[in-house]
Amino acid sequence: MDLLFVADPLEGFKTYKDSTFAMMREAARRGHGLLHCESRALRWQRGGSVVADTRRIELTGDAHDWFRVVESTETRVADTGAVLMRQDPPFDSEYFYATHLLGQAEREGARVFNKPAALRDHPEKLAILEFPEHIAPTLVTRDAAAVRRFHDEHRDVILKPLDGMGGMGIFRVGPDGLNLGSVIETLNAGGTRTLMVQRYVPEIVHGDKRVLVIAGKPVPYVLARIPQGSEIRGNLAAGGKGVAQPLSPRDREIAEALGPVLAARGLLLVGLDVIGDRLTEINVTSPTCFQEIQQQTGFDVAAMFVDALEAALAP
């Protein structure tokens, strides 16, 4: 069947670590056709269907010129076997609009993973609020005074924007409160933007663990993204070192508690971020770390994912 990947430009892929590329490679190995478009290519007009300008590609096996375009055409999205929404964050207005177009494509018969409505309903920072028993003390607010009270109570805190990615815009303020006012002003823009504050979890020195959950079941290995030097952020984009580890009992407990709930909502692939024994984020837009886990452990995450995708599409 043809799989349509709605993703960022292929020319920018770093194929040695890109999880979407790993999905494509496994799907092609099984004989599935590969189509690609960017979300901006989606369109709908009254009297018609959701269509996109797509490129049919083949993988070359070359590390640099890794794909070739076989055909460029307009494709009715519902005519593809499945749509994989793999556009990277941030979840901005344009991403939001794309999910609505894909929702219309669903009404026309398309099968979309992750489900567009579920993407909208699970903003990656705020989705943890539904599972308070698994998270550290957390505050979501625009109110600077509330942030100060939270800091007074917990003394060592992390502040972050709700629309950041890759560790962007994350600050730590310790017991001395140094620069707390400046950080609040930077993040909440005079009370016009909502931010998140969490008690600092010191186990970050051992890594911010990415727990992948596919069709409600955890991958047996996590990728611990360990901060380097004086950095507090473990994100790979912020220079963290990725170290694959077996799933811990607590990681499994969190994954097994959340996995079936999220899968039932149409989230085939989820990336849970866990620091110590606390859940910090639920990533649903384009969870990564497939290749790092496979390269270090031999476990084929992409194969597990395509197995789940094929099972979801089975009659």
PDB file of C-alpha atoms in Angstrom:
ATOM      1  CA  MET A   1       0.000   0.000   0.000  1.00  0.00           C
ATOM      2  CA  ASP A   2       1.018   3.636  -0.361  1.00  0.00           C
ATOM      3  CA  LEU A   3       1.968   5.457   2.836  1.00  0.00           C
ATOM      4  CA  LEU A   4       1.802   9.248   2.771  1.00  0.00           C
ATOM      5  CA  PHE A   5       4.292  10.911   5.109  1.00  0.00           C
ATOM      6  CA  VAL A   6       3.320  14.481   5.962  1.00  0.00           C
ATOM      7  CA  ALA A   7       6.683  15.686   7.168  1.00  0.00           C
ATOM      8  CA  ASP A   8       9.304  18.389   6.986  1.00  0.00           C
ATOM      9  CA  PRO A   9      11.340  18.750   3.769  1.00  0.00           C
ATOM     10  CA  LEU A  10      13.153  15.528   2.915  1.00  0.00           C
ATOM     11  CA  GLU A  11      16.240  17.473   1.902  1.00  0.00           C
ATOM     12  CA  GLY A  12      16.788  18.406   5.563  1.00  0.00           C
ATOM     13  CA  PHE A  13      16.622  14.864   6.972  1.00  0.00           C
ATOM     14  CA  LYS A  14      19.630  13.610   8.939  1.00  0.00           C
ATOM     15  CA  THR A  15      19.118  10.020   7.900  1.00  0.00           C
ATOM     16  CA  TYR A  16      21.630   8.591  10.382  1.00  0.00           C
ATOM     17  CA  LYS A  17      19.275   9.493  13.228  1.00  0.00           C
ATOM     18  CA  ASP A  18      15.898  10.446  11.773  1.00  0.00           C
ATOM     19  CA  SER A  19      13.001   8.304  13.016  1.00  0.00           C
ATOM     20  CA  THR A  20      10.745   9.149  10.073  1.00  0.00           C
ATOM     21  CA  PHE A  21      13.474   7.892   7.743  1.00  0.00           C
ATOM     22  CA  ALA A  22      13.665   4.681   9.799  1.00  0.00           C
ATOM     23  CA  MET A  23       9.904   4.232   9.330  1.00  0.00           C
ATOM     24  CA  MET A  24      10.247   4.816   5.586  1.00  0.00           C
ATOM     25  CA  ARG A  25      13.114   2.367   5.269  1.00  0.00           C
ATOM     26  CA  GLU A  26      11.210  -0.392   7.081  1.00  0.00           C
ATOM     27  CA  ALA A  27       8.002   0.296   5.150  1.00  0.00           C
ATOM     28  CA  ALA A  28       9.875   0.167   1.831  1.00  0.00           C
ATOM     29  CA  ARG A  29      11.574  -3.079   2.878  1.00  0.00           C
ATOM     30  CA  ARG A  30       8.082  -4.576   3.233  1.00  0.00           C
ATOM     31  CA  GLY A  31       7.035  -3.376  -0.202  1.00  0.00           C
ATOM     32  CA  HIS A  32       4.963  -0.333   0.730  1.00  0.00           C
ATOM     33  CA  GLY A  33       5.021   2.722  -1.532  1.00  0.00           C
ATOM     34  CA  LEU A  34       6.350   5.991  -0.115  1.00  0.00           C
ATOM     35  CA  LEU A  35       4.679   9.345  -0.728  1.00  0.00           C
ATOM     36  CA  HIS A  36       5.728  12.622   0.861  1.00  0.00           C
ATOM     37  CA  CYS A  37       4.330  16.088   1.210  1.00  0.00           C
ATOM     38  CA  GLU A  38       4.694  19.017   3.565  1.00  0.00           C
ATOM     39  CA  SER A  39       1.633  20.116   5.523  1.00  0.00           C
ATOM     40  CA  ARG A  40       1.473  23.327   3.495  1.00  0.00           C
ATOM     41  CA  ALA A  41       0.660  21.179   0.442  1.00  0.00           C
ATOM     42  CA  LEU A  42      -2.691  20.085   1.899  1.00  0.00           C
ATOM     43  CA  ARG A  43      -5.791  21.787   0.491  1.00  0.00           C
ATOM     44  CA  TRP A  44      -9.549  21.376   0.236  1.00  0.00           C
ATOM     45  CA  GLN A  45     -12.198  23.008  -1.921  1.00  0.00           C
ATOM     46  CA  ARG A  46     -15.955  22.702  -1.706  1.00  0.00           C
ATOM     47  CA  GLY A  47     -17.209  19.954  -3.962  1.00  0.00           C
ATOM     48  CA  GLY A  48     -13.930  18.107  -3.760  1.00  0.00           C
ATOM     49  CA  SER A  49     -11.706  16.245  -1.340  1.00  0.00           C
ATOM     50  CA  VAL A  50      -8.566  17.000   0.636  1.00  0.00           C
ATOM     51  CA  VAL A  51      -5.663  16.705  -1.782  1.00  0.00           C
ATOM     52  CA  ALA A  52      -1.948  17.361  -1.630  1.00  0.00           C
ATOM     53  CA  ASP A  53       0.896  17.867  -4.053  1.00  0.00           C
ATOM     54  CA  THR A  54       2.958  14.779  -3.306  1.00  0.00           C
ATOM     55  CA  ARG A  55       6.181  13.200  -4.424  1.00  0.00           C
ATOM     56  CA  ARG A  56       6.501   9.456  -4.793  1.00  0.00           C
ATOM     57  CA  ILE A  57       9.996   8.513  -3.698  1.00  0.00           C
ATOM     58  CA  GLU A  58      12.319   5.534  -3.696  1.00  0.00           C
ATOM     59  CA  LEU A  59      15.185   5.057  -1.268  1.00  0.00           C
ATOM     60  CA  THR A  60      18.601   4.837  -2.871  1.00  0.00           C
ATOM     61  CA  GLY A  61      20.671   3.435  -0.011  1.00  0.00           C
ATOM     62  CA  ASP A  62      23.075   6.358  -0.381  1.00  0.00           C
ATOM     63  CA  ALA A  63      23.758   8.206   2.869  1.00  0.00           C
ATOM     64  CA  HIS A  64      23.708  11.608   1.156  1.00  0.00           C
ATOM     65  CA  ASP A  65      21.428  11.430  -1.886  1.00  0.00           C
ATOM     66  CA  TRP A  66      19.147   9.098   0.014  1.00  0.00           C
ATOM     67  CA  PHE A  67      15.993   9.365  -2.102  1.00  0.00           C
ATOM     68  CA  ARG A  68      14.937   9.914  -5.665  1.00  0.00           C
ATOM     69  CA  VAL A  69      11.637  11.297  -6.876  1.00  0.00           C
ATOM     70  CA  VAL A  70       9.772   8.887  -9.113  1.00  0.00           C
ATOM     71  CA  GLU A  71       6.693  11.004  -9.675  1.00  0.00           C
ATOM     72  CA  SER A  72       5.190  14.325  -8.591  1.00  0.00           C
ATOM     73  CA  THR A  73       1.420  14.507  -8.662  1.00  0.00           C
ATOM     74  CA  GLU A  74      -1.735  15.686  -6.961  1.00  0.00           C
ATOM     75  CA  THR A  75      -2.994  12.967  -4.618  1.00  0.00           C
ATOM     76  CA  ARG A  76      -6.373  12.569  -2.970  1.00  0.00           C
ATOM     77  CA  VAL A  77      -5.310  11.958   0.620  1.00  0.00           C
ATOM     78  CA  ALA A  78      -8.088   9.439   1.299  1.00  0.00           C
ATOM     79  CA  ASP A  79      -6.848   7.290  -1.600  1.00  0.00           C
ATOM     80  CA  THR A  80      -3.602   6.448   0.211  1.00  0.00           C
ATOM     81  CA  GLY A  81      -3.308   3.396   2.433  1.00  0.00           C
ATOM     82  CA  ALA A  82      -2.375   5.482   5.467  1.00  0.00           C
ATOM     83  CA  VAL A  83      -1.212   8.965   6.367  1.00  0.00           C
ATOM     84  CA  LEU A  84       1.596   9.441   8.875  1.00  0.00           C
ATOM     85  CA  MET A  85       1.645  12.938  10.326  1.00  0.00           C
ATOM     86  CA  ARG A  86       5.309  13.418  11.149  1.00  0.00           C
ATOM     87  CA  GLN A  87       5.822  17.164  11.046  1.00  0.00           C
ATOM     88  CA  ASP A  88       8.132  18.343  13.801  1.00  0.00           C
ATOM     89  CA  PRO A  89       6.931  20.777  16.466  1.00  0.00           C
ATOM     90  CA  PRO A  90       6.215  23.536  17.294  1.00  0.00           C
ATOM     91  CA  PHE A  91       2.462  23.039  17.344  1.00  0.00           C
ATOM     92  CA  ASP A  92       1.618  26.459  15.953  1.00  0.00           C
ATOM     93  CA  SER A  93      -1.470  27.772  14.162  1.00  0.00           C
ATOM     94  CA  GLU A  94      -0.415  26.249  10.841  1.00  0.00           C
ATOM     95  CA  TYR A  95       0.049  22.834  12.435  1.00  0.00           C
ATOM     96  CA  PHE A  96      -3.398  23.219  14.003  1.00  0.00           C
ATOM     97  CA  TYR A  97      -4.938  24.023  10.619  1.00  0.00           C
ATOM     98  CA  ALA A  98      -3.193  21.009   9.070  1.00  0.00           C
ATOM     99  CA  THR A  99      -4.786  18.716  11.646  1.00  0.00           C
ATOM    100  CA  HIS A 100      -8.202  20.036  10.637  1.00  0.00           C
ATOM    101  CA  LEU A 101      -7.509  19.349   6.971  1.00  0.00           C
ATOM    102  CA  LEU A 102      -6.371  15.853   7.888  1.00  0.00           C
ATOM    103  CA  GLY A 103      -9.509  15.472   9.995  1.00  0.00           C
ATOM    104  CA  GLN A 104     -11.553  16.262   6.894  1.00  0.00           C
ATOM    105  CA  ALA A 105      -9.515  13.690   4.986  1.00  0.00           C
ATOM    106  CA  GLU A 106     -10.474  11.184   7.694  1.00  0.00           C
ATOM    107  CA  ARG A 107     -14.144  11.919   7.072  1.00  0.00           C
ATOM    108  CA  GLU A 108     -13.460  11.127   3.428  1.00  0.00           C
ATOM    109  CA  GLY A 109     -11.981   7.762   4.380  1.00  0.00           C
ATOM    110  CA  ALA A 110      -8.304   8.429   5.146  1.00  0.00           C
ATOM    111  CA  ARG A 111      -6.529   6.594   7.973  1.00  0.00           C
ATOM    112  CA  VAL A 112      -4.285   9.093   9.777  1.00  0.00           C
ATOM    113  CA  PHE A 113      -1.670   8.305  12.441  1.00  0.00           C
ATOM    114  CA  ASN A 114      -1.492   9.909  14.905  1.00  0.00           C
ATOM    115  CA  LYS A 115      -5.173  10.820  14.766  1.00  0.00           C
ATOM    116  CA  PRO A 116      -5.584  14.566  14.055  1.00  0.00           C
ATOM    117  CA  ALA A 117      -8.099  15.167  16.860  1.00  0.00           C
ATOM    118  CA  ALA A 118      -5.796  13.386  19.304  1.00  0.00           C
ATOM    119  CA  LEU A 119      -2.890  15.602  18.228  1.00  0.00           C
ATOM    120  CA  ARG A 120      -4.984  18.663  19.043  1.00  0.00           C
ATOM    121  CA  ASP A 121      -6.174  17.237  22.353  1.00  0.00           C
ATOM    122  CA  HIS A 122      -2.694  16.372  23.653  1.00  0.00           C
ATOM    123  CA  PRO A 123      -0.410  19.424  23.639  1.00  0.00           C
ATOM    124  CA  GLU A 124       2.921  17.975  24.597  1.00  0.00           C
ATOM    125  CA  LYS A 125       3.576  20.000  27.748  1.00  0.00           C
ATOM    126  CA  LEU A 126      -0.020  20.143  29.004  1.00  0.00           C
ATOM    127  CA  ALA A 127      -1.085  16.547  28.348  1.00  0.00           C
ATOM    128  CA  ILE A 128       0.618  15.492  31.599  1.00  0.00           C
ATOM    129  CA  LEU A 129      -2.013  17.371  33.618  1.00  0.00           C
ATOM    130  CA  GLU A 130      -4.377  14.441  33.150  1.00  0.00           C
ATOM    131  CA  PHE A 131      -1.967  12.157  35.028  1.00  0.00           C
ATOM    132  CA  PRO A 132      -0.996  14.108  38.190  1.00  0.00           C
ATOM    133  CA  GLU A 133      -0.026  10.975  40.115  1.00  0.00           C
ATOM    134  CA  HIS A 134       2.947  10.506  37.778  1.00  0.00           C
ATOM    135  CA  ILE A 135       4.322  14.057  37.587  1.00  0.00           C
ATOM    136  CA  ALA A 136       6.409  16.337  39.808  1.00  0.00           C
ATOM    137  CA  PRO A 137       4.808  19.393  41.456  1.00  0.00           C
ATOM    138  CA  THR A 138       3.761  21.549  38.505  1.00  0.00           C
ATOM    139  CA  LEU A 139       2.198  24.964  37.937  1.00  0.00           C
ATOM    140  CA  VAL A 140       0.682  26.296  34.709  1.00  0.00           C
ATOM    141  CA  THR A 141      -0.049  30.018  34.768  1.00  0.00           C
ATOM    142  CA  ARG A 142       0.370  33.497  33.328  1.00  0.00           C
ATOM    143  CA  ASP A 143       0.516  35.012  36.817  1.00  0.00           C
ATOM    144  CA  ALA A 144       3.992  36.141  37.898  1.00  0.00           C
ATOM    145  CA  ALA A 145       2.960  36.219  41.571  1.00  0.00           C
ATOM    146  CA  ALA A 146       1.847  32.576  41.359  1.00  0.00           C
ATOM    147  CA  VAL A 147       5.229  31.643  39.912  1.00  0.00           C
ATOM    148  CA  ARG A 148       6.982  33.412  42.776  1.00  0.00           C
ATOM    149  CA  ARG A 149       4.846  31.582  45.338  1.00  0.00           C
ATOM    150  CA  PHE A 150       5.625  28.258  43.658  1.00  0.00           C
ATOM    151  CA  HIS A 151       9.334  29.062  43.789  1.00  0.00           C
ATOM    152  CA  ASP A 152       9.070  30.052  47.448  1.00  0.00           C
ATOM    153  CA  GLU A 153       7.545  26.643  48.170  1.00  0.00           C
ATOM    154  CA  HIS A 154       9.814  24.425  46.078  1.00  0.00           C
ATOM    155  CA  ARG A 155      12.993  26.564  45.993  1.00  0.00           C
ATOM    156  CA  ASP A 156      14.560  24.895  42.936  1.00  0.00           C
ATOM    157  CA  VAL A 157      12.403  25.035  39.815  1.00  0.00           C
ATOM    158  CA  ILE A 158      12.371  24.670  36.048  1.00  0.00           C
ATOM    159  CA  LEU A 159      10.452  27.205  33.955  1.00  0.00           C
ATOM    160  CA  LYS A 160       9.576  26.603  30.316  1.00  0.00           C
ATOM    161  CA  PRO A 161       7.315  27.861  27.537  1.00  0.00           C
ATOM    162  CA  LEU A 162       4.424  25.687  26.438  1.00  0.00           C
ATOM    163  CA  ASP A 163       5.349  25.828  22.756  1.00  0.00           C
ATOM    164  CA  GLY A 164       9.069  25.102  22.934  1.00  0.00           C
ATOM    165  CA  MET A 165      10.888  22.090  21.493  1.00  0.00           C
ATOM    166  CA  GLY A 166      14.333  20.580  21.798  1.00  0.00           C
ATOM    167  CA  GLY A 167      14.893  22.199  25.189  1.00  0.00           C
ATOM    168  CA  MET A 168      14.347  25.685  23.803  1.00  0.00           C
ATOM    169  CA  GLY A 169      13.513  28.370  26.381  1.00  0.00           C
ATOM    170  CA  ILE A 170      14.061  26.222  29.494  1.00  0.00           C
ATOM    171  CA  PHE A 171      15.411  27.939  32.607  1.00  0.00           C
ATOM    172  CA  ARG A 172      16.410  26.704  36.066  1.00  0.00           C
ATOM    173  CA  VAL A 173      16.110  29.008  39.066  1.00  0.00           C
ATOM    174  CA  GLY A 174      17.630  27.812  42.328  1.00  0.00           C
ATOM    175  CA  PRO A 175      16.997  28.692  45.986  1.00  0.00           C
ATOM    176  CA  ASP A 176      18.584  32.125  45.655  1.00  0.00           C
ATOM    177  CA  GLY A 177      15.895  33.141  43.143  1.00  0.00           C
ATOM    178  CA  LEU A 178      18.545  34.782  40.987  1.00  0.00           C
ATOM    179  CA  ASN A 179      17.014  36.225  37.787  1.00  0.00           C
ATOM    180  CA  LEU A 180      13.557  34.802  38.567  1.00  0.00           C
ATOM    181  CA  GLY A 181      11.891  38.094  37.655  1.00  0.00           C
ATOM    182  CA  SER A 182      13.774  38.322  34.375  1.00  0.00           C
ATOM    183  CA  VAL A 183      12.944  34.723  33.489  1.00  0.00           C
ATOM    184  CA  ILE A 184       9.257  35.268  34.207  1.00  0.00           C
ATOM    185  CA  GLU A 185       9.221  38.419  32.082  1.00  0.00           C
ATOM    186  CA  THR A 186      10.959  36.593  29.235  1.00  0.00           C
ATOM    187  CA  LEU A 187       8.564  33.642  29.253  1.00  0.00           C
ATOM    188  CA  ASN A 188       5.213  35.217  30.065  1.00  0.00           C
ATOM    189  CA  ALA A 189       5.679  38.450  28.081  1.00  0.00           C
ATOM    190  CA  GLY A 190       4.049  40.704  30.632  1.00  0.00           C
ATOM    191  CA  GLY A 191       1.311  38.237  31.528  1.00  0.00           C
ATOM    192  CA  THR A 192       0.238  37.561  27.937  1.00  0.00           C
ATOM    193  CA  ARG A 193       1.727  34.069  27.608  1.00  0.00           C
ATOM    194  CA  THR A 194       1.193  30.959  29.717  1.00  0.00           C
ATOM    195  CA  LEU A 195       4.215  29.103  31.065  1.00  0.00           C
ATOM    196  CA  MET A 196       4.906  25.936  33.016  1.00  0.00           C
ATOM    197  CA  VAL A 197       6.891  25.692  36.237  1.00  0.00           C
ATOM    198  CA  GLN A 198       7.990  22.382  37.728  1.00  0.00           C
ATOM    199  CA  ARG A 199       9.981  21.404  40.767  1.00  0.00           C
ATOM    200  CA  TYR A 200      13.511  20.581  39.658  1.00  0.00           C
ATOM    201  CA  VAL A 201      14.110  16.833  39.508  1.00  0.00           C
ATOM    202  CA  PRO A 202      17.794  16.253  40.373  1.00  0.00           C
ATOM    203  CA  GLU A 203      17.811  12.856  38.631  1.00  0.00           C
ATOM    204  CA  ILE A 204      18.171  14.793  35.382  1.00  0.00           C
ATOM    205  CA  VAL A 205      21.923  14.217  35.782  1.00  0.00           C
ATOM    206  CA  HIS A 206      21.190  10.569  34.907  1.00  0.00           C
ATOM    207  CA  GLY A 207      19.181  11.562  31.859  1.00  0.00           C
ATOM    208  CA  ASP A 208      15.826  12.691  30.514  1.00  0.00           C
ATOM    209  CA  LYS A 209      14.489   9.321  29.381  1.00  0.00           C
ATOM    210  CA  ARG A 210      12.448   8.931  26.204  1.00  0.00           C
ATOM    211  CA  VAL A 211      10.041   6.025  26.657  1.00  0.00           C
ATOM    212  CA  LEU A 212       8.471   5.062  23.327  1.00  0.00           C
ATOM    213  CA  VAL A 213       4.982   3.557  23.424  1.00  0.00           C
ATOM    214  CA  ILE A 214       3.625   1.913  20.253  1.00  0.00           C
ATOM    215  CA  ALA A 215      -0.017   0.836  20.055  1.00  0.00           C
ATOM    216  CA  GLY A 216      -0.193   1.093  23.838  1.00  0.00           C
ATOM    217  CA  LYS A 217       2.883  -1.068  24.501  1.00  0.00           C
ATOM    218  CA  PRO A 218       6.288   0.223  25.615  1.00  0.00           C
ATOM    219  CA  VAL A 219       9.452  -0.366  23.625  1.00  0.00           C
ATOM    220  CA  PRO A 220      11.718  -2.418  25.946  1.00  0.00           C
ATOM    221  CA  TYR A 221      14.509   0.169  25.824  1.00  0.00           C
ATOM    222  CA  VAL A 222      14.589   3.894  26.553  1.00  0.00           C
ATOM    223  CA  LEU A 223      17.002   6.548  25.393  1.00  0.00           C
ATOM    224  CA  ALA A 224      18.388   8.497  28.349  1.00  0.00           C
ATOM    225  CA  ARG A 225      19.412  11.924  27.106  1.00  0.00           C
ATOM    226  CA  ILE A 226      22.098  13.002  29.529  1.00  0.00           C
ATOM    227  CA  PRO A 227      23.066  16.680  29.982  1.00  0.00           C
ATOM    228  CA  GLN A 228      26.681  17.482  29.235  1.00  0.00           C
ATOM    229  CA  GLY A 229      28.964  19.854  31.126  1.00  0.00           C
ATOM    230  CA  SER A 230      27.113  22.628  32.951  1.00  0.00           C
ATOM    231  CA  GLU A 231      23.991  22.210  30.823  1.00  0.00           C
ATOM    232  CA  ILE A 232      20.723  21.347  32.622  1.00  0.00           C
ATOM    233  CA  ARG A 233      18.960  20.153  29.466  1.00  0.00           C
ATOM    234  CA  GLY A 234      19.301  16.609  28.256  1.00  0.00           C
ATOM    235  CA  ASN A 235      17.652  17.201  24.874  1.00  0.00           C
ATOM    236  CA  LEU A 236      19.753  15.879  22.003  1.00  0.00           C
ATOM    237  CA  ALA A 237      19.147  19.175  20.196  1.00  0.00           C
ATOM    238  CA  ALA A 238      20.733  20.938  23.184  1.00  0.00           C
ATOM    239  CA  GLY A 239      23.842  18.746  23.152  1.00  0.00           C
ATOM    240  CA  GLY A 240      22.667  15.919  25.394  1.00  0.00           C
ATOM    241  CA  LYS A 241      24.262  12.486  25.045  1.00  0.00           C
ATOM    242  CA  GLY A 242      21.856   9.674  24.160  1.00  0.00           C
ATOM    243  CA  VAL A 243      22.410   6.418  26.039  1.00  0.00           C
ATOM    244  CA  ALA A 244      20.052   3.492  25.485  1.00  0.00           C
ATOM    245  CA  GLN A 245      18.990   1.606  28.614  1.00  0.00           C
ATOM    246  CA  PRO A 246      16.538  -1.166  29.473  1.00  0.00           C
ATOM    247  CA  LEU A 247      13.113   0.015  30.551  1.00  0.00           C
ATOM    248  CA  SER A 248      13.108   0.401  34.351  1.00  0.00           C
ATOM    249  CA  PRO A 249      10.230  -0.911  36.488  1.00  0.00           C
ATOM    250  CA  ARG A 250       9.029   2.669  37.048  1.00  0.00           C
ATOM    251  CA  ASP A 251       9.308   3.508  33.343  1.00  0.00           C
ATOM    252  CA  ARG A 252       7.203   0.443  32.586  1.00  0.00           C
ATOM    253  CA  GLU A 253       4.664   1.355  35.262  1.00  0.00           C
ATOM    254  CA  ILE A 254       4.128   4.806  33.733  1.00  0.00           C
ATOM    255  CA  ALA A 255       4.028   3.448  30.171  1.00  0.00           C
ATOM    256  CA  GLU A 256       1.557   0.712  31.024  1.00  0.00           C
ATOM    257  CA  ALA A 257      -0.675   3.163  32.877  1.00  0.00           C
ATOM    258  CA  LEU A 258      -0.801   5.703  30.042  1.00  0.00           C
ATOM    259  CA  GLY A 259      -0.237   3.560  26.957  1.00  0.00           C
ATOM    260  CA  PRO A 260      -3.642   1.898  26.579  1.00  0.00           C
ATOM    261  CA  VAL A 261      -5.456   5.154  27.389  1.00  0.00           C
ATOM    262  CA  LEU A 262      -3.576   7.106  24.734  1.00  0.00           C
ATOM    263  CA  ALA A 263      -3.745   4.319  22.140  1.00  0.00           C
ATOM    264  CA  ALA A 264      -7.523   4.172  22.501  1.00  0.00           C
ATOM    265  CA  ARG A 265      -7.637   7.839  21.525  1.00  0.00           C
ATOM    266  CA  GLY A 266      -5.840   7.238  18.239  1.00  0.00           C
ATOM    267  CA  LEU A 267      -2.243   7.828  19.324  1.00  0.00           C
ATOM    268  CA  LEU A 268      -0.373   4.957  17.699  1.00  0.00           C
ATOM    269  CA  LEU A 269       3.033   6.352  18.652  1.00  0.00           C
ATOM    270  CA  VAL A 270       3.808   8.300  21.823  1.00  0.00           C
ATOM    271  CA  GLY A 271       7.064   9.424  23.389  1.00  0.00           C
ATOM    272  CA  LEU A 272       6.902   9.772  27.160  1.00  0.00           C
ATOM    273  CA  ASP A 273       9.634  11.860  28.778  1.00  0.00           C
ATOM    274  CA  VAL A 274      10.588  10.652  32.246  1.00  0.00           C
ATOM    275  CA  ILE A 275      13.137  12.154  34.641  1.00  0.00           C
ATOM    276  CA  GLY A 276      13.842   9.971  37.656  1.00  0.00           C
ATOM    277  CA  ASP A 277      10.434   8.555  38.474  1.00  0.00           C
ATOM    278  CA  ARG A 278       8.431  11.540  37.225  1.00  0.00           C
ATOM    279  CA  LEU A 279       6.655  12.017  33.882  1.00  0.00           C
ATOM    280  CA  THR A 280       7.516  15.420  32.378  1.00  0.00           C
ATOM    281  CA  GLU A 281       6.035  15.434  28.840  1.00  0.00           C
ATOM    282  CA  ILE A 282       3.867  13.390  26.481  1.00  0.00           C
ATOM    283  CA  ASN A 283       5.170  13.755  22.927  1.00  0.00           C
ATOM    284  CA  VAL A 284       2.674  12.970  20.173  1.00  0.00           C
ATOM    285  CA  THR A 285       3.638  15.043  17.115  1.00  0.00           C
ATOM    286  CA  SER A 286       6.757  13.256  15.869  1.00  0.00           C
ATOM    287  CA  PRO A 287       8.399  11.162  18.608  1.00  0.00           C
ATOM    288  CA  THR A 288      11.984  10.234  17.833  1.00  0.00           C
ATOM    289  CA  CYS A 289      14.904   8.087  19.092  1.00  0.00           C
ATOM    290  CA  PHE A 290      14.153   5.003  16.930  1.00  0.00           C
ATOM    291  CA  GLN A 291      17.611   4.805  15.433  1.00  0.00           C
ATOM    292  CA  GLU A 292      19.598   5.593  18.567  1.00  0.00           C
ATOM    293  CA  ILE A 293      17.869   2.730  20.385  1.00  0.00           C
ATOM    294  CA  GLN A 294      18.383   0.301  17.513  1.00  0.00           C
ATOM    295  CA  GLN A 295      22.027   1.256  17.001  1.00  0.00           C
ATOM    296  CA  GLN A 296      22.867   0.734  20.677  1.00  0.00           C
ATOM    297  CA  THR A 297      20.691  -2.274  21.549  1.00  0.00           C
ATOM    298  CA  GLY A 298      19.803  -3.988  18.279  1.00  0.00           C
ATOM    299  CA  PHE A 299      16.077  -3.684  19.003  1.00  0.00           C
ATOM    300  CA  ASP A 300      14.290  -2.666  15.792  1.00  0.00           C
ATOM    301  CA  VAL A 301      11.856   0.058  16.864  1.00  0.00           C
ATOM    302  CA  ALA A 302      10.835   0.818  13.278  1.00  0.00           C
ATOM    303  CA  ALA A 303       9.826  -2.812  12.735  1.00  0.00           C
ATOM    304  CA  MET A 304       7.689  -2.722  15.891  1.00  0.00           C
ATOM    305  CA  PHE A 305       6.083   0.477  14.637  1.00  0.00           C
ATOM    306  CA  VAL A 306       5.316  -0.807  11.129  1.00  0.00           C
ATOM    307  CA  ASP A 307       3.963  -4.032  12.643  1.00  0.00           C
ATOM    308  CA  ALA A 308       1.558  -1.907  14.697  1.00  0.00           C
ATOM    309  CA  LEU A 309       0.648   0.239  11.712  1.00  0.00           C
ATOM    310  CA  GLU A 310      -0.143  -2.781   9.553  1.00  0.00           C
ATOM    311  CA  ALA A 311      -2.210  -4.305  12.354  1.00  0.00           C
ATOM    312  CA  ALA A 312      -4.172  -1.052  12.732  1.00  0.00           C
ATOM    313  CA  LEU A 313      -4.916  -1.080   8.996  1.00  0.00           C
ATOM    314  CA  ALA A 314      -5.906  -4.731   8.811  1.00  0.00           C
ATOM    315  CA  PRO A 315      -9.572  -5.369   7.898  1.00  0.00           C
TER     316      PRO A 315
END
